[in-house]
PDB file of C-alpha atoms and ligand atoms in Angstrom:
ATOM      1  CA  UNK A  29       0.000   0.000   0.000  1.00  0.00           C
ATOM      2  CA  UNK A  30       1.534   3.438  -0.867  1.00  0.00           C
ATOM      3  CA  UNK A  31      -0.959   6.501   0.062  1.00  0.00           C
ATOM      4  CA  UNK A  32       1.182   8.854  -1.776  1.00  0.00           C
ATOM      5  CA  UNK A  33       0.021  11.059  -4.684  1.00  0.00           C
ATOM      6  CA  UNK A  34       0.243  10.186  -8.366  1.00  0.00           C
ATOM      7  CA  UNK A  35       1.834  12.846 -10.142  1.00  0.00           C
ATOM      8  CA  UNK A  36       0.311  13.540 -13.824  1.00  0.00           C
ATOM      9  CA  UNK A  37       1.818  16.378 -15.769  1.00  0.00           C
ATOM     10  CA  UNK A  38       1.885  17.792 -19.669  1.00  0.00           C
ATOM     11  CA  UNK A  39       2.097  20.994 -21.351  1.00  0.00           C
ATOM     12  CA  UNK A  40      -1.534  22.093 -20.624  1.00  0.00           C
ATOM     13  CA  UNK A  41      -4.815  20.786 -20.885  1.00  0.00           C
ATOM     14  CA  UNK A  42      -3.767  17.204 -22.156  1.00  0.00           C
ATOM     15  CA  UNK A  43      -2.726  15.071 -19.580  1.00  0.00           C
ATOM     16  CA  UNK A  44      -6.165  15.327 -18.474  1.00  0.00           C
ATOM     17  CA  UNK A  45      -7.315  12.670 -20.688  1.00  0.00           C
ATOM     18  CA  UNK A  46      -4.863  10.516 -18.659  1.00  0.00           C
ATOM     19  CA  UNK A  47      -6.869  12.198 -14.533  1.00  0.00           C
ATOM     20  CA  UNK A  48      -9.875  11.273 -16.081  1.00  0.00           C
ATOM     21  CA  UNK A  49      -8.972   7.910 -16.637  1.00  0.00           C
ATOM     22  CA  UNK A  50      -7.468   7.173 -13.593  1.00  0.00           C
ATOM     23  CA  UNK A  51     -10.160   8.921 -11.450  1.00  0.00           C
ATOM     24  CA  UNK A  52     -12.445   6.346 -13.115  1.00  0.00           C
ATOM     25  CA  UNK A  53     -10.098   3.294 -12.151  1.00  0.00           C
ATOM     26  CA  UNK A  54      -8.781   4.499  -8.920  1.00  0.00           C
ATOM     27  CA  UNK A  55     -10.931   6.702  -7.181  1.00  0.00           C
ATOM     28  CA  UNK A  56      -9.191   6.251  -4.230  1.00  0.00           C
ATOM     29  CA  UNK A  57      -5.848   7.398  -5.303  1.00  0.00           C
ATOM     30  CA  UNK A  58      -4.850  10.700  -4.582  1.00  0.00           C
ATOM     31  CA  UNK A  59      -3.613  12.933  -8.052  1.00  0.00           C
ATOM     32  CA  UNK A  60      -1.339  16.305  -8.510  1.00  0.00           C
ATOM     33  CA  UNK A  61      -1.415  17.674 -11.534  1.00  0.00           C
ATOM     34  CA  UNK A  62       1.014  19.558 -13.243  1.00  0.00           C
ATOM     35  CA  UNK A  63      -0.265  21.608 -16.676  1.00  0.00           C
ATOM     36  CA  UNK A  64       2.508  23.960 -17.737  1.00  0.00           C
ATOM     37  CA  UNK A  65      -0.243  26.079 -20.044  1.00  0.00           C
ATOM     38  CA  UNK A  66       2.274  29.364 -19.557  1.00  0.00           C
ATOM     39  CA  UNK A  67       4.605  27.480 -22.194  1.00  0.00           C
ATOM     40  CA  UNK A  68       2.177  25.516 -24.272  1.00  0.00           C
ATOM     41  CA  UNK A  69       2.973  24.018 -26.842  1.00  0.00           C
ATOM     42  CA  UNK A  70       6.112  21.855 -26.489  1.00  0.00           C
ATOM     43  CA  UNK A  71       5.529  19.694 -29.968  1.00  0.00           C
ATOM     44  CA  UNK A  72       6.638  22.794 -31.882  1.00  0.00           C
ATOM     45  CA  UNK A  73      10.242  23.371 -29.899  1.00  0.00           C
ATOM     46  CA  UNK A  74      13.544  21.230 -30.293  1.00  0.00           C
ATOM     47  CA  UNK A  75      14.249  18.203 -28.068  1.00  0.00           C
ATOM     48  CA  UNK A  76      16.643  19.574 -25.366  1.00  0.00           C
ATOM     49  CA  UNK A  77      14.177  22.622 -24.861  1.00  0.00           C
ATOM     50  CA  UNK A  78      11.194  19.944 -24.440  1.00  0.00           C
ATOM     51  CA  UNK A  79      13.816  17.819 -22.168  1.00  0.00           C
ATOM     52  CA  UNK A  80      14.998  20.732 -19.838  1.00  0.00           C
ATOM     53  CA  UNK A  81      11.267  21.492 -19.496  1.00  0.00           C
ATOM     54  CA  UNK A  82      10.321  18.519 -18.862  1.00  0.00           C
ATOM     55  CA  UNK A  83      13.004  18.059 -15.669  1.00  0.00           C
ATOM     56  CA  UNK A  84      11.547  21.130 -14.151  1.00  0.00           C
ATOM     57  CA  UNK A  85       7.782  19.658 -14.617  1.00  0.00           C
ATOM     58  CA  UNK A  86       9.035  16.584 -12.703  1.00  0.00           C
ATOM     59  CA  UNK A  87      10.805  18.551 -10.371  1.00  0.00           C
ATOM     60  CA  UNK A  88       8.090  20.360  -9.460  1.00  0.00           C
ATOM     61  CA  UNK A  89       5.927  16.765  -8.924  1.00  0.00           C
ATOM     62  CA  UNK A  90       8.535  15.141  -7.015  1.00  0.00           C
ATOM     63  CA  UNK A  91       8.161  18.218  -4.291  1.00  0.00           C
ATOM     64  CA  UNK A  92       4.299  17.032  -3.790  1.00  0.00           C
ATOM     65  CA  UNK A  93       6.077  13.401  -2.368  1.00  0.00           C
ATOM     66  CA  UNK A  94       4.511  11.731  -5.154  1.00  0.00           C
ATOM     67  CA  UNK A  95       4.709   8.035  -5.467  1.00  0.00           C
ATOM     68  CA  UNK A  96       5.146   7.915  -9.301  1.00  0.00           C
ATOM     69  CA  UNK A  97       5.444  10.300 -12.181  1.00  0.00           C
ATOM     70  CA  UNK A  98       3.445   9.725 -15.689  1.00  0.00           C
ATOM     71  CA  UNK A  99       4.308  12.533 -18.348  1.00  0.00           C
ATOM     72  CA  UNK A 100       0.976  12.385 -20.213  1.00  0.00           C
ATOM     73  CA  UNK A 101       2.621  14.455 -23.035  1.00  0.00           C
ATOM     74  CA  UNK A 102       3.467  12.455 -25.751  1.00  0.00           C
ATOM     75  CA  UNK A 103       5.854  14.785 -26.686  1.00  0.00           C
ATOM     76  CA  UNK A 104       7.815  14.639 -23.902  1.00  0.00           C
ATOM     77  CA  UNK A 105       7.441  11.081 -23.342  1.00  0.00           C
ATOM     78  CA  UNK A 106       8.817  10.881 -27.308  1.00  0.00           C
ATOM     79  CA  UNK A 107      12.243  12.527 -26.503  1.00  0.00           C
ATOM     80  CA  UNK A 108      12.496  11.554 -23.056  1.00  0.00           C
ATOM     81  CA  UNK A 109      15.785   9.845 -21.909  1.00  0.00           C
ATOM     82  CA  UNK A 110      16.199   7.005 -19.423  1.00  0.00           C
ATOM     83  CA  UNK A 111      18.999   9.102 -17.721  1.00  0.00           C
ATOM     84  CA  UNK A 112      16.055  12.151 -17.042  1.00  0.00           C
ATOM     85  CA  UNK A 113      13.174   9.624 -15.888  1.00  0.00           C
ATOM     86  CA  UNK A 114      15.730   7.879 -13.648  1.00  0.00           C
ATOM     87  CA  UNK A 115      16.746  10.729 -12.086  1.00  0.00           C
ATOM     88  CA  UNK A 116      13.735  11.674 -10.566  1.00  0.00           C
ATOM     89  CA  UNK A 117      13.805   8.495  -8.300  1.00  0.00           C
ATOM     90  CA  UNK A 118      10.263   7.310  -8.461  1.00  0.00           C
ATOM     91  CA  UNK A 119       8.603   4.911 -10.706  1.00  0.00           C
ATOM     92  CA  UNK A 120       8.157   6.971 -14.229  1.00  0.00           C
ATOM     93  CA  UNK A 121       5.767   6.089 -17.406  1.00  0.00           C
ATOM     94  CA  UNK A 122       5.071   7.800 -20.676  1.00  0.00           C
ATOM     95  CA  UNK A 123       2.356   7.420 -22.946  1.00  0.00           C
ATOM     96  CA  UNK A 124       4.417   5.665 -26.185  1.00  0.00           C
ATOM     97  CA  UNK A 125       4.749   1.772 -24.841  1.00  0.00           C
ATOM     98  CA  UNK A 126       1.385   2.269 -23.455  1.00  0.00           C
ATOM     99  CA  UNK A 127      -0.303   3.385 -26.233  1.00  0.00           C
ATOM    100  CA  UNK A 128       1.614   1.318 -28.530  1.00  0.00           C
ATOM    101  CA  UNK A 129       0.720  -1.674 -27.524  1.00  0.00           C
ATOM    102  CA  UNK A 130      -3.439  -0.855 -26.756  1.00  0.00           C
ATOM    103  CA  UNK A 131      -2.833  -0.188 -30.515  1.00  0.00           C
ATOM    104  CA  UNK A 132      -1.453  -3.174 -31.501  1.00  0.00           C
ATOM    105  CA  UNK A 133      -3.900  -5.488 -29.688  1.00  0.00           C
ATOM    106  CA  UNK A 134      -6.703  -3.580 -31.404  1.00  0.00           C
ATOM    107  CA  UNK A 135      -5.287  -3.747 -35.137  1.00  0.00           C
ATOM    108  CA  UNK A 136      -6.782  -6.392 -37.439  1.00  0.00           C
ATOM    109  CA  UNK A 137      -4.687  -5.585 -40.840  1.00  0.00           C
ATOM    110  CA  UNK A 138      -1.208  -3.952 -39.173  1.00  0.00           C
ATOM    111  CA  UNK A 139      -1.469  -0.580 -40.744  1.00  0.00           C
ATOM    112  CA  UNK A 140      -1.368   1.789 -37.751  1.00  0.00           C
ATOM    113  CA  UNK A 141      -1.751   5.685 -38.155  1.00  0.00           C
ATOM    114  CA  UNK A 142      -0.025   7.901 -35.922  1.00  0.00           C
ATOM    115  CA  UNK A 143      -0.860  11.670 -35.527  1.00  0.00           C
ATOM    116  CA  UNK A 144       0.354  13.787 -32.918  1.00  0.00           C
ATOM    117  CA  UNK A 145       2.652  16.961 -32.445  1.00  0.00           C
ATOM    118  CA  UNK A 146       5.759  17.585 -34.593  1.00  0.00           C
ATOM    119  CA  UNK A 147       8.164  16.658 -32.775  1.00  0.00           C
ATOM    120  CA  UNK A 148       6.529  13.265 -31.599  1.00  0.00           C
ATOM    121  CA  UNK A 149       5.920  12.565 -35.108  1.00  0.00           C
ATOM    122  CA  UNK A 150       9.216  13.090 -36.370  1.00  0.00           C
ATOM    123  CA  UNK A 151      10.708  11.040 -33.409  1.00  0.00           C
ATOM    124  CA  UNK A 152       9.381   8.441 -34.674  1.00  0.00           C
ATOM    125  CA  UNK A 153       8.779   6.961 -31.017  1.00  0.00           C
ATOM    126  CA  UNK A 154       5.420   5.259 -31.624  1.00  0.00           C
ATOM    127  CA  UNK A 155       6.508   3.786 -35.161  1.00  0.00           C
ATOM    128  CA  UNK A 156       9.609   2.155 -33.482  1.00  0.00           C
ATOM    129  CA  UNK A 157       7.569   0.991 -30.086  1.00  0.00           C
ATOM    130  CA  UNK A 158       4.541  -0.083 -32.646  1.00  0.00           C
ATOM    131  CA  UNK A 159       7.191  -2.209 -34.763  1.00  0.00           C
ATOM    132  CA  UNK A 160       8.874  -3.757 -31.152  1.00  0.00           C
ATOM    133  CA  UNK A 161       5.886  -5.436 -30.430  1.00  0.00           C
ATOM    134  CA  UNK A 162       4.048  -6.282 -34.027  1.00  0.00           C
ATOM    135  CA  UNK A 163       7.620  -6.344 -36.814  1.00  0.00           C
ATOM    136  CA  UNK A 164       5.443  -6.683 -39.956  1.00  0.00           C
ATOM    137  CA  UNK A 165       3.122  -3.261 -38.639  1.00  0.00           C
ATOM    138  CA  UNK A 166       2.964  -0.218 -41.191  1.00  0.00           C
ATOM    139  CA  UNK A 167       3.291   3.207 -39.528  1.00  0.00           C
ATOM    140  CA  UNK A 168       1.799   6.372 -41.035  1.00  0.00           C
ATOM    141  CA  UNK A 169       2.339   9.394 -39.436  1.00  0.00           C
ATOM    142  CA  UNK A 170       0.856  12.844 -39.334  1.00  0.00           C
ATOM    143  CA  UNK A 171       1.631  15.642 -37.252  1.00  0.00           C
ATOM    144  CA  UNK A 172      -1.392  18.020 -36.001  1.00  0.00           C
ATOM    145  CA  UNK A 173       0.465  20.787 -34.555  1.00  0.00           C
ATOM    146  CA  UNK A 174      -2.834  23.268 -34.829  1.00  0.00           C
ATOM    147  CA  UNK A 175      -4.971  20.942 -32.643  1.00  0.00           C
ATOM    148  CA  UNK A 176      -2.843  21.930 -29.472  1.00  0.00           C
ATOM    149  CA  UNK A 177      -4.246  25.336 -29.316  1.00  0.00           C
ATOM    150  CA  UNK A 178      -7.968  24.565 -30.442  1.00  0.00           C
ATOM    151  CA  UNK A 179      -7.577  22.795 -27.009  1.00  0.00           C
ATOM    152  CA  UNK A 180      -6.217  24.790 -25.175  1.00  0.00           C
ATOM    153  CA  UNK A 181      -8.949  27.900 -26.660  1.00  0.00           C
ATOM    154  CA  UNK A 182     -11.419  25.390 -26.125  1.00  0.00           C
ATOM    155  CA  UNK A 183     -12.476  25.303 -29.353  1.00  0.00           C
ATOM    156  CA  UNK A 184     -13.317  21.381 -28.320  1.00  0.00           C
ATOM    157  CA  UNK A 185     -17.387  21.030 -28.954  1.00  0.00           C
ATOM    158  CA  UNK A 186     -18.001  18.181 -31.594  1.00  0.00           C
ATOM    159  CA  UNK A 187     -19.323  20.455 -34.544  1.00  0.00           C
ATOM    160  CA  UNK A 188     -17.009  23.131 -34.111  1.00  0.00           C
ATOM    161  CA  UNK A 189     -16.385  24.169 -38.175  1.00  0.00           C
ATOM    162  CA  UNK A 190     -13.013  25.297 -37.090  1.00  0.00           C
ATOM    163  CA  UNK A 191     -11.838  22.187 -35.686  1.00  0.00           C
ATOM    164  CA  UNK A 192     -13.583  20.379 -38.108  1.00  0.00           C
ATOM    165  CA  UNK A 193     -11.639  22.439 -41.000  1.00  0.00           C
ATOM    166  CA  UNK A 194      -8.691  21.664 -39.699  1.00  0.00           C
ATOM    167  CA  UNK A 195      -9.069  18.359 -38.967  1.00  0.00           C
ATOM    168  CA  UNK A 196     -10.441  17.445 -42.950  1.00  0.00           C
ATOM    169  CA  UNK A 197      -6.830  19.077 -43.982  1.00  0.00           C
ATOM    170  CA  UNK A 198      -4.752  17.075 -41.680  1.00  0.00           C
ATOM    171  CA  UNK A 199      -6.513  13.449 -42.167  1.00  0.00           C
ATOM    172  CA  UNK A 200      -7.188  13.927 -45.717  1.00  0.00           C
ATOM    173  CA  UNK A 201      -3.823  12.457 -45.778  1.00  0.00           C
ATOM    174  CA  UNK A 202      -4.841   9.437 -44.614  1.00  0.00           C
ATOM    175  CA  UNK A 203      -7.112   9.191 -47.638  1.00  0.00           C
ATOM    176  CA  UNK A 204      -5.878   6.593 -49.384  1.00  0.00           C
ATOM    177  CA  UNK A 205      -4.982   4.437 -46.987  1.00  0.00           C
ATOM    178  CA  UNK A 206      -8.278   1.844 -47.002  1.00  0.00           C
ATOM    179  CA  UNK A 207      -6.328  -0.940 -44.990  1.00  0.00           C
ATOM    180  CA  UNK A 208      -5.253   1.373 -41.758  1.00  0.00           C
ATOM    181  CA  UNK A 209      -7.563   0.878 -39.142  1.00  0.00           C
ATOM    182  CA  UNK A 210      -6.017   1.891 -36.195  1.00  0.00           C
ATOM    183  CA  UNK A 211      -5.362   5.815 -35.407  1.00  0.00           C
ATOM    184  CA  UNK A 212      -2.988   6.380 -32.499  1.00  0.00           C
ATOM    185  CA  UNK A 213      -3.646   9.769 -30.827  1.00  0.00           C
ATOM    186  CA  UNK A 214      -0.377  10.557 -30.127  1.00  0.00           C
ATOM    187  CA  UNK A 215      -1.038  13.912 -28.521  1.00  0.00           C
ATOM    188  CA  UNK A 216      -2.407  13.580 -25.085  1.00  0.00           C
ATOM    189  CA  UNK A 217      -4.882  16.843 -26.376  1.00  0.00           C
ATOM    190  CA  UNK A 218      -6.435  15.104 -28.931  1.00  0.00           C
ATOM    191  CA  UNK A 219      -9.090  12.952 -27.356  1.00  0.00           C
ATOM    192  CA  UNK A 220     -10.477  16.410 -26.372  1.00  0.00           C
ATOM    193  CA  UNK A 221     -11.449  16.436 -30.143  1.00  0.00           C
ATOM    194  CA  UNK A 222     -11.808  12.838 -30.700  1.00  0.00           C
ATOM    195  CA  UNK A 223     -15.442  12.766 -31.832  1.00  0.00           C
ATOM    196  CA  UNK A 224     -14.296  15.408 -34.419  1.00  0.00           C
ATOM    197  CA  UNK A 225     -11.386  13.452 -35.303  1.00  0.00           C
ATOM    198  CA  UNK A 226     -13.469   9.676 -35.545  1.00  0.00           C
ATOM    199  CA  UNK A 227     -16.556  11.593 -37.627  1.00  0.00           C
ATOM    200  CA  UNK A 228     -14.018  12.375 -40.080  1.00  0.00           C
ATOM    201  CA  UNK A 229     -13.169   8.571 -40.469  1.00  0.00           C
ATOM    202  CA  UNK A 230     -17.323   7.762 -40.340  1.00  0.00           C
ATOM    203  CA  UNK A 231     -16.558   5.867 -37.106  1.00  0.00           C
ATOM    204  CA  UNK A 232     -14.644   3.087 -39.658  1.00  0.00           C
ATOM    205  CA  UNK A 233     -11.049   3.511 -37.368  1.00  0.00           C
ATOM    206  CA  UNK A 234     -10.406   2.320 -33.619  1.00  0.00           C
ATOM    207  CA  UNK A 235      -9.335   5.100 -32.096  1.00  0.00           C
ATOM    208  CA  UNK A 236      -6.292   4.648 -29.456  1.00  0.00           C
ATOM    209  CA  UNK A 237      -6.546   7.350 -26.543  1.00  0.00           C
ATOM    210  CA  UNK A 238      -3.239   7.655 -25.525  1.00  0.00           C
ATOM    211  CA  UNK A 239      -3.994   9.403 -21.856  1.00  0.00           C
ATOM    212  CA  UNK A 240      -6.661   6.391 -21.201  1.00  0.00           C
ATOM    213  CA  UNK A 241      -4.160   3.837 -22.250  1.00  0.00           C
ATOM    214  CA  UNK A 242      -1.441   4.862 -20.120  1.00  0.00           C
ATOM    215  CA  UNK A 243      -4.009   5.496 -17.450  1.00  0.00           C
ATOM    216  CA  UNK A 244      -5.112   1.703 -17.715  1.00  0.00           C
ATOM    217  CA  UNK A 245      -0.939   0.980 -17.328  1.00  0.00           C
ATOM    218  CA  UNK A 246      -0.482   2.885 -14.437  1.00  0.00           C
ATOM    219  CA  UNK A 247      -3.405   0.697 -13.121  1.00  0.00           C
ATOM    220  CA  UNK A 248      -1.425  -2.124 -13.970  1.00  0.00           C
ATOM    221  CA  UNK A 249       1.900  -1.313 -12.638  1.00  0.00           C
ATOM    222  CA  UNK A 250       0.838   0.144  -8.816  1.00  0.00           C
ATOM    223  CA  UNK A 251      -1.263  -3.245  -8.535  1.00  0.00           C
ATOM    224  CA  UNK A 252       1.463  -5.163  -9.452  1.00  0.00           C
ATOM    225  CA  UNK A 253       3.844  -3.475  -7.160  1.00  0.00           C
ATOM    226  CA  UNK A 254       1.574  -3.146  -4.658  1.00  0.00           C
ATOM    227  CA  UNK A 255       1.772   0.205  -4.398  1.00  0.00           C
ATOM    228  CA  UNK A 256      -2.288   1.137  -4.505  1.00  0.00           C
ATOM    229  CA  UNK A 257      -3.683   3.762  -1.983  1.00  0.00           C
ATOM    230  CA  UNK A 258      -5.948   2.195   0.594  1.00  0.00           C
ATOM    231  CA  UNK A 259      -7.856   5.072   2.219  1.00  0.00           C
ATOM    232  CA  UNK A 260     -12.064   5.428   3.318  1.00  0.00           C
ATOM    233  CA  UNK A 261     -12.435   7.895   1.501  1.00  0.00           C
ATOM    234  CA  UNK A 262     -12.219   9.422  -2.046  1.00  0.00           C
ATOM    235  CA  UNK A 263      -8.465  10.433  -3.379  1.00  0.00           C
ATOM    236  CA  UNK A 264      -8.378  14.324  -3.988  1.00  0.00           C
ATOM    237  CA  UNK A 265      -6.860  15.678  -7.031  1.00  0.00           C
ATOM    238  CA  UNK A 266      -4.379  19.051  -7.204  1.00  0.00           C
ATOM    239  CA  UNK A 267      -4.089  21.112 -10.119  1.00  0.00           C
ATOM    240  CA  UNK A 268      -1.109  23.371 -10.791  1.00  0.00           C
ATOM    241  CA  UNK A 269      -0.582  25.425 -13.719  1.00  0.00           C
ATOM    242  CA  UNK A 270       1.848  28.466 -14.749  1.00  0.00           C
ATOM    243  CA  UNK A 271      -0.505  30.800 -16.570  1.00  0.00           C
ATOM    244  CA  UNK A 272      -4.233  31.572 -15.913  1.00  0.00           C
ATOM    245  CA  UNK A 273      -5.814  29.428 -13.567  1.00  0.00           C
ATOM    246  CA  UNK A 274      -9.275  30.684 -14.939  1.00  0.00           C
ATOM    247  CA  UNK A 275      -8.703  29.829 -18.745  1.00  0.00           C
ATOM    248  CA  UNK A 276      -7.756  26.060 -17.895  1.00  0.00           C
ATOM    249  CA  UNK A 277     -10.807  25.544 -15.435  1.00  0.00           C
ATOM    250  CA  UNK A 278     -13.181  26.211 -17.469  1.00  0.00           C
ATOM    251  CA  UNK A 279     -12.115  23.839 -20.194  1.00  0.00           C
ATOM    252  CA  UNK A 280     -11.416  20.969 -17.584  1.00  0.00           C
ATOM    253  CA  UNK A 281     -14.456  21.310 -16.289  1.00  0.00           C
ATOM    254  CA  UNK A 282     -16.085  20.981 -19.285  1.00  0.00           C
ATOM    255  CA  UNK A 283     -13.976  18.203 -20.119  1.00  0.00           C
ATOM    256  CA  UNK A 284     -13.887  16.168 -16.725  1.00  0.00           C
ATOM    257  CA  UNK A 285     -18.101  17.363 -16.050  1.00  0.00           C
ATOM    258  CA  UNK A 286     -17.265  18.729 -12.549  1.00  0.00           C
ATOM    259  CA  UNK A 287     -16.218  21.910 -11.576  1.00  0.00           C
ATOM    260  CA  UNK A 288     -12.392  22.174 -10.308  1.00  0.00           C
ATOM    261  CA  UNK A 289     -13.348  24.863  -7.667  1.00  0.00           C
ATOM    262  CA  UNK A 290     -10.321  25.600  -5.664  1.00  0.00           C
ATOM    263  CA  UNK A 291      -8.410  22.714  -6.393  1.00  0.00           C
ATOM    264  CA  UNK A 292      -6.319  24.429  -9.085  1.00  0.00           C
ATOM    265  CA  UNK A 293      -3.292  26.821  -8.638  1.00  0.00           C
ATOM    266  CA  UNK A 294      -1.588  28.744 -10.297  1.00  0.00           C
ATOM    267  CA  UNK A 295       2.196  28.772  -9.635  1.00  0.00           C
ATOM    268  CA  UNK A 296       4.666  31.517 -11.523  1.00  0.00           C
ATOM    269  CA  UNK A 297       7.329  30.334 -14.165  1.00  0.00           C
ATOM    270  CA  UNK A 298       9.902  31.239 -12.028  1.00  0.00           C
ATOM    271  CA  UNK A 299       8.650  29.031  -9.146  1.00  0.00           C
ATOM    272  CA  UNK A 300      10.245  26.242 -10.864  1.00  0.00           C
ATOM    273  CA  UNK A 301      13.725  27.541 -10.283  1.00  0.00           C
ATOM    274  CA  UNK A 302      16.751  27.545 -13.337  1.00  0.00           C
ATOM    275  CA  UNK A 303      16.169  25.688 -16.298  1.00  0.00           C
ATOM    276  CA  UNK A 304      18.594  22.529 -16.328  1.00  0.00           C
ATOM    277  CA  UNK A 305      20.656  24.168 -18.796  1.00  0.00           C
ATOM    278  CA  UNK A 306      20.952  27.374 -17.315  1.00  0.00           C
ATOM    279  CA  UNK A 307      22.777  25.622 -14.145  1.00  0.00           C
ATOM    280  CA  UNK A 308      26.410  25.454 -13.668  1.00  0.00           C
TER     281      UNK A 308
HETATM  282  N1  DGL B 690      -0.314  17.080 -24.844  1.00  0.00           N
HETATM  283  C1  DGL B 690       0.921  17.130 -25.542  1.00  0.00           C
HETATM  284  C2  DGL B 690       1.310  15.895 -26.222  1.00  0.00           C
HETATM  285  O1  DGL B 690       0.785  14.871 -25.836  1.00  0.00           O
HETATM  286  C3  DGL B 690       1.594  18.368 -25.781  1.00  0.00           C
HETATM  287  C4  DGL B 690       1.179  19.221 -26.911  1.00  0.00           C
HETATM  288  C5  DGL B 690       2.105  20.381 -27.033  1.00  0.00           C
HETATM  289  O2  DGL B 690       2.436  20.981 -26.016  1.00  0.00           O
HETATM  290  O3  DGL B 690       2.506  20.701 -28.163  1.00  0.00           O
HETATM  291  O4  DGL B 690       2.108  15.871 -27.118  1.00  0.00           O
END
């Protein structure tokens, strides 16, 4: 038994696909969460900016004497090294191996697509953990860098023409590929939009949620170790974010269907000290 929180963090909004998840499968665990919406997006920036904001994320997490870290970022958990999520000296997941293998186990004909931010996409990190598990898959990938800040403007409703514009140009280049019938989201954000995205496919595609897969893991793993909370009550969850606490409450809510009241705080930038690169 472990009673300690789970720390959860991501860019923004995103990693709330992951809370939901585990609210649903462990109610009784207790969750800080960690949205860094003053620097949203990371997908667009190079790998050792992502990585050096990434550390101070965690950082942040491990000062809440959390029991185990998830980055629910698939961008982050694309670049991250095994030298950074050792450091932190809990148990740490991602969302790729995860994700990759819900999508494998759900794919009939091997032919996977992947869409996601820029830099997971051109990591490749889904393709290769996709291809560790099933050798003879076919990986297509896309990257949706727009659908980041639809999310975050909360531009999220299932009609929403802008959404829906963008969304037509970016999987219109999955067109012509009859035999894929898998679609990893790749981008913790995306199953924000996901009715959007699966009404472009006519419902046809299994859609893999990457935040509810790795959600499912986590499950997994703290049974396994033994490391569930045991408590009468129901776990509480924390929110911290680095920009206004306002703007992201009122999407979560709408996303999670309760109101986050005063469970969400908003810490300054600088709270998070240097950036790794910055100290000698
Ligand atoms: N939710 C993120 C992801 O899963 C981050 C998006 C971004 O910050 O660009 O990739």
């Amino acid at each position: 038994m472990d009673n300690r929180p789970i720390g959860v963090f991501d860019s923004g909004l995103g990693g709330l696909t992951a809370v939901k998840e585990l609210r649903r499968l462990l109610p009784q665990e207790d969750i800080v969460y960690f949205g860094d919406t003053g620097r949203v997006p990371y997908g667009s920036r190079g790998r050792d900016t992502i990585l050096a904001f990434a550390a101070q994320d965690m950082a942040f997490l491990k000062r809440h004497d959390i029991k185990m870290v998830v980055s629910a970022c698939g961008t982050v958990s694309s670049v991250m090294t095994d030298q950074l999520a050792r450091s932190i000296g809990v148990p740490f997941t991602g969302v790729v191996l995860p994700t990759a293998q819900a999508a494998c186990a759900a794919s009939t004909t091997g032919v996977i697509g992947v869409i996601g931010t820029s830099a997971t996409v051109h990591s490749g990190s889904f393709a290769r953990a996709v291809r560790n598990i099933r050798s003879d898959a076919r990986v297509l990938g896309r990257p949706c860098p727009l659908f980041v800040p639809l999310v975050e403007n909360g531009y999220i409703a299932p009609g929403n023409p802008v959404t829906k514009l963008v969304a037509q140009e970016y999987l219109s280049a999955f067109d012509d590929e009859p035999e894929m019938d898998t679609l990893i989201l790749g981008c913790t954000h995306f199953p924000l939009i996901y009715d959007i995205i699966a009404d472009y496919f006519h419902y046809d595609i299994t859609l893999i949620d990457s935040g509810k897969a790795t959600a499912r893991y986590v499950e997994g793993f703290l049974t396994e170790q033994g490391m569930l909370a045991r408590r009468e009550k129901p776990g509480e969850t924390e929110y911290y974010v680095t920009d206004a606490a306002d703007d992201f409450s009122s999407v979560a809510q709408r996303f999670l269907g309760s109101p986050l009241g005063d469970q969400v705080h908003r810490i300054p930038i600088e709270e998070l000290g240097a950036l790794p690169q910055e100290r000698k």
